[in-house]
mmCIF file with all atom_site columns, C-alpha atoms in Angstrom:
data_model
loop_
_atom_site.group_PDB
_atom_site.id
_atom_site.type_symbol
_atom_site.label_atom_id
_atom_site.label_alt_id
_atom_site.label_comp_id
_atom_site.label_asym_id
_atom_site.label_entity_id
_atom_site.label_seq_id
_atom_site.pdbx_PDB_ins_code
_atom_site.Cartn_x
_atom_site.Cartn_y
_atom_site.Cartn_z
_atom_site.occupancy
_atom_site.B_iso_or_equiv
_atom_site.pdbx_formal_charge
_atom_site.auth_seq_id
_atom_site.auth_comp_id
_atom_site.auth_asym_id
_atom_site.auth_atom_id
_atom_site.pdbx_PDB_model_num
ATOM 1   C CA . MET A 1 1   ? 5.988  -11.413 -30.446 1.00 52.00 ? 1   MET A CA 1
ATOM 2   C CA . ARG A 1 2   ? 3.925  -14.044 -32.007 1.00 52.00 ? 2   ARG A CA 1
ATOM 3   C CA . GLY A 1 3   ? 6.445  -14.251 -34.773 1.00 49.00 ? 3   GLY A CA 1
ATOM 4   C CA . ILE A 1 4   ? 9.057  -14.693 -31.900 1.00 51.00 ? 4   ILE A CA 1
ATOM 5   C CA . LEU A 1 5   ? 7.272  -17.476 -30.121 1.00 41.00 ? 5   LEU A CA 1
ATOM 6   C CA . ALA A 1 6   ? 6.424  -19.299 -34.037 1.00 42.00 ? 6   ALA A CA 1
ATOM 7   C CA . LEU A 1 7   ? 10.339 -18.813 -34.477 1.00 41.00 ? 7   LEU A CA 1
ATOM 8   C CA . ILE A 1 8   ? 11.337 -20.442 -30.858 1.00 45.00 ? 8   ILE A CA 1
ATOM 9   C CA . MET A 1 9   ? 8.741  -23.455 -31.619 1.00 44.00 ? 9   MET A CA 1
ATOM 10  C CA . LEU A 1 10  ? 9.905  -23.902 -34.864 1.00 39.00 ? 10  LEU A CA 1
ATOM 11  C CA . ILE A 1 11  ? 13.446 -24.399 -34.082 1.00 44.00 ? 11  ILE A CA 1
ATOM 12  C CA . VAL A 1 12  ? 12.448 -26.403 -30.705 1.00 40.00 ? 12  VAL A CA 1
ATOM 13  C CA . ILE A 1 13  ? 10.804 -29.139 -33.459 1.00 40.00 ? 13  ILE A CA 1
ATOM 14  C CA . SER A 1 14  ? 13.300 -28.561 -35.560 1.00 41.00 ? 14  SER A CA 1
ATOM 15  C CA . LYS A 1 15  ? 16.193 -29.890 -32.762 1.00 44.00 ? 15  LYS A CA 1
ATOM 16  C CA . ALA A 1 16  ? 13.655 -32.371 -31.289 1.00 41.00 ? 16  ALA A CA 1
ATOM 17  C CA . ALA A 1 17  ? 13.031 -34.040 -35.078 1.00 40.00 ? 17  ALA A CA 1
ATOM 18  C CA . SER A 1 18  ? 17.420 -33.611 -35.403 1.00 44.00 ? 18  SER A CA 1
ATOM 19  C CA . ALA A 1 19  ? 17.781 -35.836 -32.052 1.00 49.00 ? 19  ALA A CA 1
ATOM 20  C CA . GLN A 1 20  ? 15.671 -38.420 -33.433 1.00 58.00 ? 20  GLN A CA 1
ATOM 21  C CA . GLN A 1 21  ? 16.800 -39.393 -36.450 1.00 78.00 ? 21  GLN A CA 1
ATOM 22  C CA . SER A 1 22  ? 17.981 -42.556 -37.290 1.00 90.00 ? 22  SER A CA 1
ATOM 23  C CA . TYR A 1 23  ? 21.624 -42.669 -38.702 1.00 97.00 ? 23  TYR A CA 1
ATOM 24  C CA . PHE A 1 24  ? 21.315 -46.457 -39.549 1.00 97.00 ? 24  PHE A CA 1
ATOM 25  C CA . THR A 1 25  ? 19.192 -47.983 -41.785 1.00 95.00 ? 25  THR A CA 1
ATOM 26  C CA . CYS A 1 26  ? 17.985 -52.038 -41.376 1.00 94.00 ? 26  CYS A CA 1
ATOM 27  C CA . ASN A 1 27  ? 17.124 -54.478 -44.470 1.00 92.00 ? 27  ASN A CA 1
ATOM 28  C CA . LYS A 1 28  ? 16.715 -57.757 -44.835 1.00 92.00 ? 28  LYS A CA 1
ATOM 29  C CA . LEU A 1 29  ? 20.299 -58.404 -44.997 1.00 93.00 ? 29  LEU A CA 1
ATOM 30  C CA . ALA A 1 30  ? 22.094 -55.928 -42.649 1.00 96.00 ? 30  ALA A CA 1
ATOM 31  C CA . VAL A 1 31  ? 22.124 -53.120 -40.565 1.00 96.00 ? 31  VAL A CA 1
ATOM 32  C CA . TYR A 1 32  ? 24.018 -49.881 -41.676 1.00 97.00 ? 32  TYR A CA 1
ATOM 33  C CA . LEU A 1 33  ? 24.895 -46.284 -42.069 1.00 97.00 ? 33  LEU A CA 1
ATOM 34  C CA . THR A 1 34  ? 22.060 -44.802 -44.109 1.00 96.00 ? 34  THR A CA 1
ATOM 35  C CA . ASN A 1 35  ? 24.646 -42.431 -45.649 1.00 96.00 ? 35  ASN A CA 1
ATOM 36  C CA . GLY A 1 36  ? 27.333 -44.647 -45.488 1.00 97.00 ? 36  GLY A CA 1
ATOM 37  C CA . SER A 1 37  ? 29.339 -42.577 -43.184 1.00 98.00 ? 37  SER A CA 1
ATOM 38  C CA . VAL A 1 38  ? 28.592 -39.800 -40.675 1.00 97.00 ? 38  VAL A CA 1
ATOM 39  C CA . THR A 1 39  ? 30.726 -36.929 -40.242 1.00 97.00 ? 39  THR A CA 1
ATOM 40  C CA . ILE A 1 40  ? 31.349 -34.282 -37.555 1.00 97.00 ? 40  ILE A CA 1
ATOM 41  C CA . GLU A 1 41  ? 32.685 -31.183 -38.193 1.00 97.00 ? 41  GLU A CA 1
ATOM 42  C CA . LEU A 1 42  ? 34.992 -29.540 -35.807 1.00 96.00 ? 42  LEU A CA 1
ATOM 43  C CA . PRO A 1 43  ? 36.226 -26.793 -36.732 1.00 94.00 ? 43  PRO A CA 1
ATOM 44  C CA . LYS A 1 44  ? 39.541 -25.376 -34.811 1.00 91.00 ? 44  LYS A CA 1
ATOM 45  C CA . VAL A 1 45  ? 40.524 -28.901 -33.806 1.00 95.00 ? 45  VAL A CA 1
ATOM 46  C CA . SER A 1 46  ? 43.861 -29.945 -35.122 1.00 97.00 ? 46  SER A CA 1
ATOM 47  C CA . LYS A 1 47  ? 44.560 -33.213 -36.093 1.00 97.00 ? 47  LYS A CA 1
ATOM 48  C CA . GLU A 1 48  ? 46.893 -34.094 -33.390 1.00 97.00 ? 48  GLU A CA 1
ATOM 49  C CA . LYS A 1 49  ? 44.501 -32.792 -30.778 1.00 97.00 ? 49  LYS A CA 1
ATOM 50  C CA . LEU A 1 50  ? 41.697 -35.240 -32.255 1.00 97.00 ? 50  LEU A CA 1
ATOM 51  C CA . ARG A 1 51  ? 43.967 -37.986 -32.828 1.00 97.00 ? 51  ARG A CA 1
ATOM 52  C CA . GLN A 1 52  ? 44.510 -38.063 -28.759 1.00 97.00 ? 52  GLN A CA 1
ATOM 53  C CA . GLN A 1 53  ? 40.686 -36.991 -28.239 1.00 97.00 ? 53  GLN A CA 1
ATOM 54  C CA . ILE A 1 54  ? 40.111 -40.420 -30.396 1.00 98.00 ? 54  ILE A CA 1
ATOM 55  C CA . HIS A 1 55  ? 42.623 -42.287 -28.261 1.00 98.00 ? 55  HIS A CA 1
ATOM 56  C CA . LEU A 1 56  ? 40.986 -41.243 -24.949 1.00 98.00 ? 56  LEU A CA 1
ATOM 57  C CA . PHE A 1 57  ? 37.074 -41.696 -26.069 1.00 98.00 ? 57  PHE A CA 1
ATOM 58  C CA . ILE A 1 58  ? 38.483 -45.494 -26.804 1.00 98.00 ? 58  ILE A CA 1
ATOM 59  C CA . LYS A 1 59  ? 39.788 -45.695 -23.119 1.00 98.00 ? 59  LYS A CA 1
ATOM 60  C CA . GLU A 1 60  ? 37.336 -44.188 -21.564 1.00 98.00 ? 60  GLU A CA 1
ATOM 61  C CA . ARG A 1 61  ? 34.554 -45.827 -23.259 1.00 98.00 ? 61  ARG A CA 1
ATOM 62  C CA . ASN A 1 62  ? 36.375 -49.450 -22.857 1.00 97.00 ? 62  ASN A CA 1
ATOM 63  C CA . TYR A 1 63  ? 36.729 -50.037 -26.938 1.00 98.00 ? 63  TYR A CA 1
ATOM 64  C CA . VAL A 1 64  ? 39.591 -52.218 -27.879 1.00 98.00 ? 64  VAL A CA 1
ATOM 65  C CA . TYR A 1 65  ? 41.830 -50.318 -30.131 1.00 98.00 ? 65  TYR A CA 1
ATOM 66  C CA . LYS A 1 66  ? 43.029 -52.281 -33.002 1.00 97.00 ? 66  LYS A CA 1
ATOM 67  C CA . PRO A 1 67  ? 46.330 -51.344 -34.433 1.00 96.00 ? 67  PRO A CA 1
ATOM 68  C CA . TYR A 1 68  ? 46.011 -53.398 -37.373 1.00 95.00 ? 68  TYR A CA 1
ATOM 69  C CA . TYR A 1 69  ? 43.254 -51.464 -38.857 1.00 95.00 ? 69  TYR A CA 1
ATOM 70  C CA . SER A 1 70  ? 44.765 -48.252 -38.062 1.00 96.00 ? 70  SER A CA 1
ATOM 71  C CA . GLY A 1 71  ? 47.134 -45.949 -39.751 1.00 95.00 ? 71  GLY A CA 1
ATOM 72  C CA . GLU A 1 72  ? 48.324 -42.454 -40.420 1.00 95.00 ? 72  GLU A CA 1
ATOM 73  C CA . GLY A 1 73  ? 44.813 -40.085 -40.355 1.00 96.00 ? 73  GLY A CA 1
ATOM 74  C CA . LEU A 1 74  ? 42.787 -43.505 -39.219 1.00 98.00 ? 74  LEU A CA 1
ATOM 75  C CA . ILE A 1 75  ? 41.953 -45.026 -36.123 1.00 98.00 ? 75  ILE A CA 1
ATOM 76  C CA . SER A 1 76  ? 39.920 -47.968 -35.519 1.00 98.00 ? 76  SER A CA 1
ATOM 77  C CA . PHE A 1 77  ? 38.324 -49.719 -32.226 1.00 98.00 ? 77  PHE A CA 1
ATOM 78  C CA . ARG A 1 78  ? 35.604 -52.160 -31.698 1.00 98.00 ? 78  ARG A CA 1
ATOM 79  C CA . ASP A 1 79  ? 33.244 -52.851 -29.100 1.00 98.00 ? 79  ASP A CA 1
ATOM 80  C CA . PHE A 1 80  ? 31.541 -56.116 -28.579 1.00 98.00 ? 80  PHE A CA 1
ATOM 81  C CA . ALA A 1 81  ? 28.434 -55.787 -26.592 1.00 98.00 ? 81  ALA A CA 1
ATOM 82  C CA . ILE A 1 82  ? 24.830 -56.972 -25.904 1.00 97.00 ? 82  ILE A CA 1
ATOM 83  C CA . ILE A 1 83  ? 21.697 -55.748 -28.232 1.00 98.00 ? 83  ILE A CA 1
ATOM 84  C CA . CYS A 1 84  ? 18.888 -57.014 -26.391 1.00 96.00 ? 84  CYS A CA 1
ATOM 85  C CA . ASN A 1 85  ? 17.983 -60.491 -23.871 1.00 95.00 ? 85  ASN A CA 1
ATOM 86  C CA . LYS A 1 86  ? 16.053 -63.131 -25.036 1.00 94.00 ? 86  LYS A CA 1
ATOM 87  C CA . ASN A 1 87  ? 12.779 -62.090 -23.298 1.00 94.00 ? 87  ASN A CA 1
ATOM 88  C CA . LYS A 1 88  ? 12.839 -58.849 -24.973 1.00 95.00 ? 88  LYS A CA 1
ATOM 89  C CA . CYS A 1 89  ? 13.872 -60.129 -28.777 1.00 95.00 ? 89  CYS A CA 1
ATOM 90  C CA . GLY A 1 90  ? 13.007 -64.029 -28.845 1.00 94.00 ? 90  GLY A CA 1
ATOM 91  C CA . SER A 1 91  ? 16.882 -64.321 -28.267 1.00 95.00 ? 91  SER A CA 1
ATOM 92  C CA . ASP A 1 92  ? 20.012 -63.041 -27.241 1.00 96.00 ? 92  ASP A CA 1
ATOM 93  C CA . LEU A 1 93  ? 21.576 -60.331 -29.441 1.00 97.00 ? 93  LEU A CA 1
ATOM 94  C CA . ILE A 1 94  ? 25.530 -59.541 -29.367 1.00 98.00 ? 94  ILE A CA 1
ATOM 95  C CA . ALA A 1 95  ? 26.747 -57.153 -31.794 1.00 98.00 ? 95  ALA A CA 1
ATOM 96  C CA . MET A 1 96  ? 30.234 -56.874 -32.521 1.00 98.00 ? 96  MET A CA 1
ATOM 97  C CA . THR A 1 97  ? 31.139 -53.330 -34.194 1.00 98.00 ? 97  THR A CA 1
ATOM 98  C CA . MET A 1 98  ? 34.524 -52.089 -35.661 1.00 98.00 ? 98  MET A CA 1
ATOM 99  C CA . PHE A 1 99  ? 34.517 -48.324 -36.153 1.00 98.00 ? 99  PHE A CA 1
ATOM 100 C CA . HIS A 1 100 ? 36.627 -46.491 -38.118 1.00 98.00 ? 100 HIS A CA 1
ATOM 101 C CA . PHE A 1 101 ? 37.693 -43.011 -37.731 1.00 98.00 ? 101 PHE A CA 1
ATOM 102 C CA . ALA A 1 102 ? 39.161 -40.917 -40.387 1.00 98.00 ? 102 ALA A CA 1
ATOM 103 C CA . TYR A 1 103 ? 39.988 -37.523 -38.788 1.00 97.00 ? 103 TYR A CA 1
ATOM 104 C CA . ASP A 1 104 ? 42.208 -34.320 -39.874 1.00 97.00 ? 104 ASP A CA 1
ATOM 105 C CA . SER A 1 105 ? 42.267 -30.881 -38.797 1.00 97.00 ? 105 SER A CA 1
ATOM 106 C CA . GLY A 1 106 ? 38.586 -30.120 -38.166 1.00 96.00 ? 106 GLY A CA 1
ATOM 107 C CA . PHE A 1 107 ? 36.557 -33.233 -38.791 1.00 97.00 ? 107 PHE A CA 1
ATOM 108 C CA . VAL A 1 108 ? 36.153 -36.770 -37.662 1.00 98.00 ? 108 VAL A CA 1
ATOM 109 C CA . LYS A 1 109 ? 34.382 -39.460 -40.341 1.00 98.00 ? 109 LYS A CA 1
ATOM 110 C CA . ILE A 1 110 ? 32.744 -42.629 -38.994 1.00 98.00 ? 110 ILE A CA 1
ATOM 111 C CA . THR A 1 111 ? 32.291 -45.332 -40.736 1.00 98.00 ? 111 THR A CA 1
ATOM 112 C CA . LEU A 1 112 ? 31.397 -48.608 -38.981 1.00 97.00 ? 112 LEU A CA 1
ATOM 113 C CA . ASP A 1 113 ? 31.162 -52.464 -40.288 1.00 97.00 ? 113 ASP A CA 1
ATOM 114 C CA . ASN A 1 114 ? 29.012 -54.930 -37.841 1.00 98.00 ? 114 ASN A CA 1
ATOM 115 C CA . GLU A 1 115 ? 28.273 -58.367 -36.890 1.00 98.00 ? 115 GLU A CA 1
ATOM 116 C CA . ILE A 1 116 ? 25.286 -59.880 -34.930 1.00 98.00 ? 116 ILE A CA 1
ATOM 117 C CA . TYR A 1 117 ? 24.934 -62.848 -33.289 1.00 97.00 ? 117 TYR A CA 1
ATOM 118 C CA . SER A 1 118 ? 21.837 -64.714 -32.334 1.00 96.00 ? 118 SER A CA 1
ATOM 119 C CA . SER A 1 119 ? 22.033 -67.025 -28.714 1.00 94.00 ? 119 SER A CA 1
ATOM 120 C CA . PHE A 1 120 ? 18.476 -68.741 -28.081 1.00 91.00 ? 120 PHE A CA 1
ATOM 121 C CA . TYR A 1 121 ? 20.062 -70.816 -25.798 1.00 90.00 ? 121 TYR A CA 1
ATOM 122 C CA . GLY A 1 122 ? 21.390 -68.139 -23.933 1.00 89.00 ? 122 GLY A CA 1
ATOM 123 C CA . GLY A 1 123 ? 25.131 -68.984 -24.318 1.00 88.00 ? 123 GLY A CA 1
ATOM 124 C CA . GLU A 1 124 ? 27.509 -66.527 -22.529 1.00 92.00 ? 124 GLU A CA 1
ATOM 125 C CA . LEU A 1 125 ? 29.521 -65.321 -25.907 1.00 94.00 ? 125 LEU A CA 1
ATOM 126 C CA . ILE A 1 126 ? 33.648 -64.076 -25.991 1.00 93.00 ? 126 ILE A CA 1
ATOM 127 C CA . ILE A 1 127 ? 35.677 -62.478 -28.219 1.00 95.00 ? 127 ILE A CA 1
ATOM 128 C CA . ASN A 1 128 ? 39.025 -62.784 -28.549 1.00 93.00 ? 128 ASN A CA 1
ATOM 129 C CA . ASP A 1 129 ? 41.820 -60.213 -29.694 1.00 90.00 ? 129 ASP A CA 1
ATOM 130 C CA . ASN A 1 130 ? 41.554 -61.597 -33.066 1.00 91.00 ? 130 ASN A CA 1
ATOM 131 C CA . ASP A 1 131 ? 37.809 -60.940 -33.367 1.00 94.00 ? 131 ASP A CA 1
ATOM 132 C CA . ASP A 1 132 ? 36.935 -64.403 -32.973 1.00 94.00 ? 132 ASP A CA 1
ATOM 133 C CA . VAL A 1 133 ? 33.772 -64.839 -31.572 1.00 95.00 ? 133 VAL A CA 1
ATOM 134 C CA . ALA A 1 134 ? 32.883 -68.299 -29.031 1.00 94.00 ? 134 ALA A CA 1
ATOM 135 C CA . SER A 1 135 ? 30.478 -69.168 -26.703 1.00 93.00 ? 135 SER A CA 1
ATOM 136 C CA . LYS A 1 136 ? 31.305 -70.793 -23.425 1.00 93.00 ? 136 LYS A CA 1
ATOM 137 C CA . LYS A 1 137 ? 30.803 -74.334 -22.743 1.00 91.00 ? 137 LYS A CA 1
ATOM 138 C CA . ASP A 1 138 ? 30.158 -74.587 -26.410 1.00 91.00 ? 138 ASP A CA 1
ATOM 139 C CA . VAL A 1 139 ? 26.215 -73.368 -26.053 1.00 93.00 ? 139 VAL A CA 1
ATOM 140 C CA . PRO A 1 140 ? 24.927 -72.697 -29.442 1.00 93.00 ? 140 PRO A CA 1
ATOM 141 C CA . PHE A 1 141 ? 25.060 -69.338 -31.329 1.00 94.00 ? 141 PHE A CA 1
ATOM 142 C CA . ALA A 1 142 ? 24.869 -68.137 -34.544 1.00 94.00 ? 142 ALA A CA 1
ATOM 143 C CA . PRO A 1 143 ? 25.364 -65.184 -37.214 1.00 96.00 ? 143 PRO A CA 1
ATOM 144 C CA . TYR A 1 144 ? 22.098 -63.266 -36.234 1.00 96.00 ? 144 TYR A CA 1
ATOM 145 C CA . GLU A 1 145 ? 19.281 -64.028 -39.698 1.00 95.00 ? 145 GLU A CA 1
ATOM 146 C CA . PHE A 1 146 ? 17.850 -60.985 -40.836 1.00 96.00 ? 146 PHE A CA 1
ATOM 147 C CA . GLN A 1 147 ? 15.151 -62.788 -42.582 1.00 95.00 ? 147 GLN A CA 1
ATOM 148 C CA . ILE A 1 148 ? 13.971 -66.399 -42.311 1.00 94.00 ? 148 ILE A CA 1
ATOM 149 C CA . PRO A 1 149 ? 11.577 -68.489 -44.603 1.00 94.00 ? 149 PRO A CA 1
ATOM 150 C CA . GLU A 1 150 ? 7.936  -68.007 -43.248 1.00 93.00 ? 150 GLU A CA 1
ATOM 151 C CA . GLN A 1 151 ? 7.481  -72.138 -42.331 1.00 93.00 ? 151 GLN A CA 1
ATOM 152 C CA . TYR A 1 152 ? 10.751 -71.317 -39.920 1.00 92.00 ? 152 TYR A CA 1
ATOM 153 C CA . SER A 1 153 ? 9.496  -68.611 -38.202 1.00 90.00 ? 153 SER A CA 1
ATOM 154 C CA . ASP A 1 154 ? 8.749  -69.721 -34.804 1.00 90.00 ? 154 ASP A CA 1
ATOM 155 C CA . GLU A 1 155 ? 12.149 -71.395 -34.652 1.00 90.00 ? 155 GLU A CA 1
ATOM 156 C CA . TYR A 1 156 ? 13.535 -67.509 -35.131 1.00 91.00 ? 156 TYR A CA 1
ATOM 157 C CA . PRO A 1 157 ? 11.707 -65.656 -32.922 1.00 91.00 ? 157 PRO A CA 1
ATOM 158 C CA . GLU A 1 158 ? 14.036 -62.508 -33.418 1.00 94.00 ? 158 GLU A CA 1
ATOM 159 C CA . SER A 1 159 ? 14.118 -62.591 -36.934 1.00 95.00 ? 159 SER A CA 1
ATOM 160 C CA . ILE A 1 160 ? 12.471 -59.769 -38.350 1.00 95.00 ? 160 ILE A CA 1
ATOM 161 C CA . TYR A 1 161 ? 11.446 -60.631 -41.394 1.00 95.00 ? 161 TYR A CA 1
ATOM 162 C CA . VAL A 1 162 ? 10.290 -63.720 -43.341 1.00 94.00 ? 162 VAL A CA 1
ATOM 163 C CA . PHE A 1 163 ? 9.512  -64.347 -46.832 1.00 93.00 ? 163 PHE A CA 1
ATOM 164 C CA . ASN A 1 164 ? 7.167  -67.138 -48.177 1.00 89.00 ? 164 ASN A CA 1
ATOM 165 C CA . LYS A 1 165 ? 7.561  -69.602 -51.400 1.00 88.00 ? 165 LYS A CA 1
ATOM 166 C CA . ARG A 1 166 ? 6.878  -66.617 -53.491 1.00 89.00 ? 166 ARG A CA 1
ATOM 167 C CA . GLY A 1 167 ? 9.795  -64.998 -52.399 1.00 86.00 ? 167 GLY A CA 1
ATOM 168 C CA . LYS A 1 168 ? 7.573  -62.266 -51.124 1.00 92.00 ? 168 LYS A CA 1
ATOM 169 C CA . ILE A 1 169 ? 9.257  -60.146 -48.103 1.00 92.00 ? 169 ILE A CA 1
ATOM 170 C CA . LYS A 1 170 ? 7.183  -59.117 -45.004 1.00 94.00 ? 170 LYS A CA 1
ATOM 171 C CA . ILE A 1 171 ? 8.294  -57.849 -41.934 1.00 94.00 ? 171 ILE A CA 1
ATOM 172 C CA . LYS A 1 172 ? 7.028  -59.949 -38.788 1.00 93.00 ? 172 LYS A CA 1
ATOM 173 C CA . ASN A 1 173 ? 8.893  -58.244 -35.983 1.00 94.00 ? 173 ASN A CA 1
ATOM 174 C CA . PRO A 1 174 ? 9.111  -54.372 -35.905 1.00 95.00 ? 174 PRO A CA 1
ATOM 175 C CA . ASP A 1 175 ? 10.041 -54.668 -32.497 1.00 96.00 ? 175 ASP A CA 1
ATOM 176 C CA . VAL A 1 176 ? 13.544 -56.059 -32.661 1.00 96.00 ? 176 VAL A CA 1
ATOM 177 C CA . GLU A 1 177 ? 14.315 -53.716 -35.915 1.00 96.00 ? 177 GLU A CA 1
ATOM 178 C CA . LYS A 1 178 ? 13.699 -50.555 -33.426 1.00 96.00 ? 178 LYS A CA 1
ATOM 179 C CA . VAL A 1 179 ? 15.969 -52.207 -30.999 1.00 97.00 ? 179 VAL A CA 1
ATOM 180 C CA . ILE A 1 180 ? 18.576 -52.585 -33.367 1.00 97.00 ? 180 ILE A CA 1
ATOM 181 C CA . LEU A 1 181 ? 18.137 -49.892 -35.065 1.00 97.00 ? 181 LEU A CA 1
ATOM 182 C CA . ASP A 1 182 ? 17.888 -48.076 -31.643 1.00 97.00 ? 182 ASP A CA 1
ATOM 183 C CA . PHE A 1 183 ? 21.174 -49.613 -30.349 1.00 98.00 ? 183 PHE A CA 1
ATOM 184 C CA . PHE A 1 184 ? 23.033 -48.577 -33.274 1.00 98.00 ? 184 PHE A CA 1
ATOM 185 C CA . ASN A 1 185 ? 22.259 -45.329 -32.959 1.00 98.00 ? 185 ASN A CA 1
ATOM 186 C CA . ARG A 1 186 ? 23.424 -44.693 -29.571 1.00 97.00 ? 186 ARG A CA 1
ATOM 187 C CA . TYR A 1 187 ? 26.849 -45.036 -30.893 1.00 98.00 ? 187 TYR A CA 1
ATOM 188 C CA . ILE A 1 188 ? 27.016 -42.244 -33.215 1.00 97.00 ? 188 ILE A CA 1
ATOM 189 C CA . VAL A 1 189 ? 24.248 -40.044 -30.627 1.00 97.00 ? 189 VAL A CA 1
ATOM 190 C CA . ASP A 1 190 ? 27.221 -40.794 -27.799 1.00 97.00 ? 190 ASP A CA 1
ATOM 191 C CA . ILE A 1 191 ? 30.049 -40.236 -29.942 1.00 97.00 ? 191 ILE A CA 1
ATOM 192 C CA . ARG A 1 192 ? 28.625 -36.748 -31.402 1.00 96.00 ? 192 ARG A CA 1
ATOM 193 C CA . SER A 1 193 ? 28.171 -35.980 -27.690 1.00 96.00 ? 193 SER A CA 1
ATOM 194 C CA . TYR A 1 194 ? 31.477 -36.673 -26.633 1.00 97.00 ? 194 TYR A CA 1
ATOM 195 C CA . PHE A 1 195 ? 33.107 -34.729 -29.632 1.00 96.00 ? 195 PHE A CA 1
ATOM 196 C CA . GLU A 1 196 ? 30.899 -32.012 -30.010 1.00 93.00 ? 196 GLU A CA 1
ATOM 197 C CA . GLN A 1 197 ? 31.025 -30.623 -26.607 1.00 87.00 ? 197 GLN A CA 1
#
């Protein structure tokens, strides 16, 4: 009986640990998929069925299909979403994320590219069909800086890392790092739950 209980506890703990797994890494330059990609194994699902499921997923999530980047066995689409606001992160952070789903019978391989933008002044960012980002009323915004010189730490409260004159880098904002990682991890968790249901 104890052996069975121990086995059940081990299974529960391992499932909880894998559920909290981070698919992304955040360093001084970017946030990216830790292994470069995530593959979802879907045995017994045909290539055509996967193509249909991917297009349905894009439609249901209100993502933007990108035919220019898509081709035989590859579907690309984009999302443009707020990561967090100024109250939580020191500046509004917005992500443009381009997903690439390579697929064939039995699997989907996910890769992605992203750009993060920062607007300290509360600019409402918009994106056009060509993926150009602008702000309404020309409110200033800029590409997000993961690291900044220590002397500008107050001017960039949203940055995760600072470096001194000797080039030594230290983390100054682990909370923002966690928010960014959680934001991107939610994409993969959502994708997995959609396709593995």
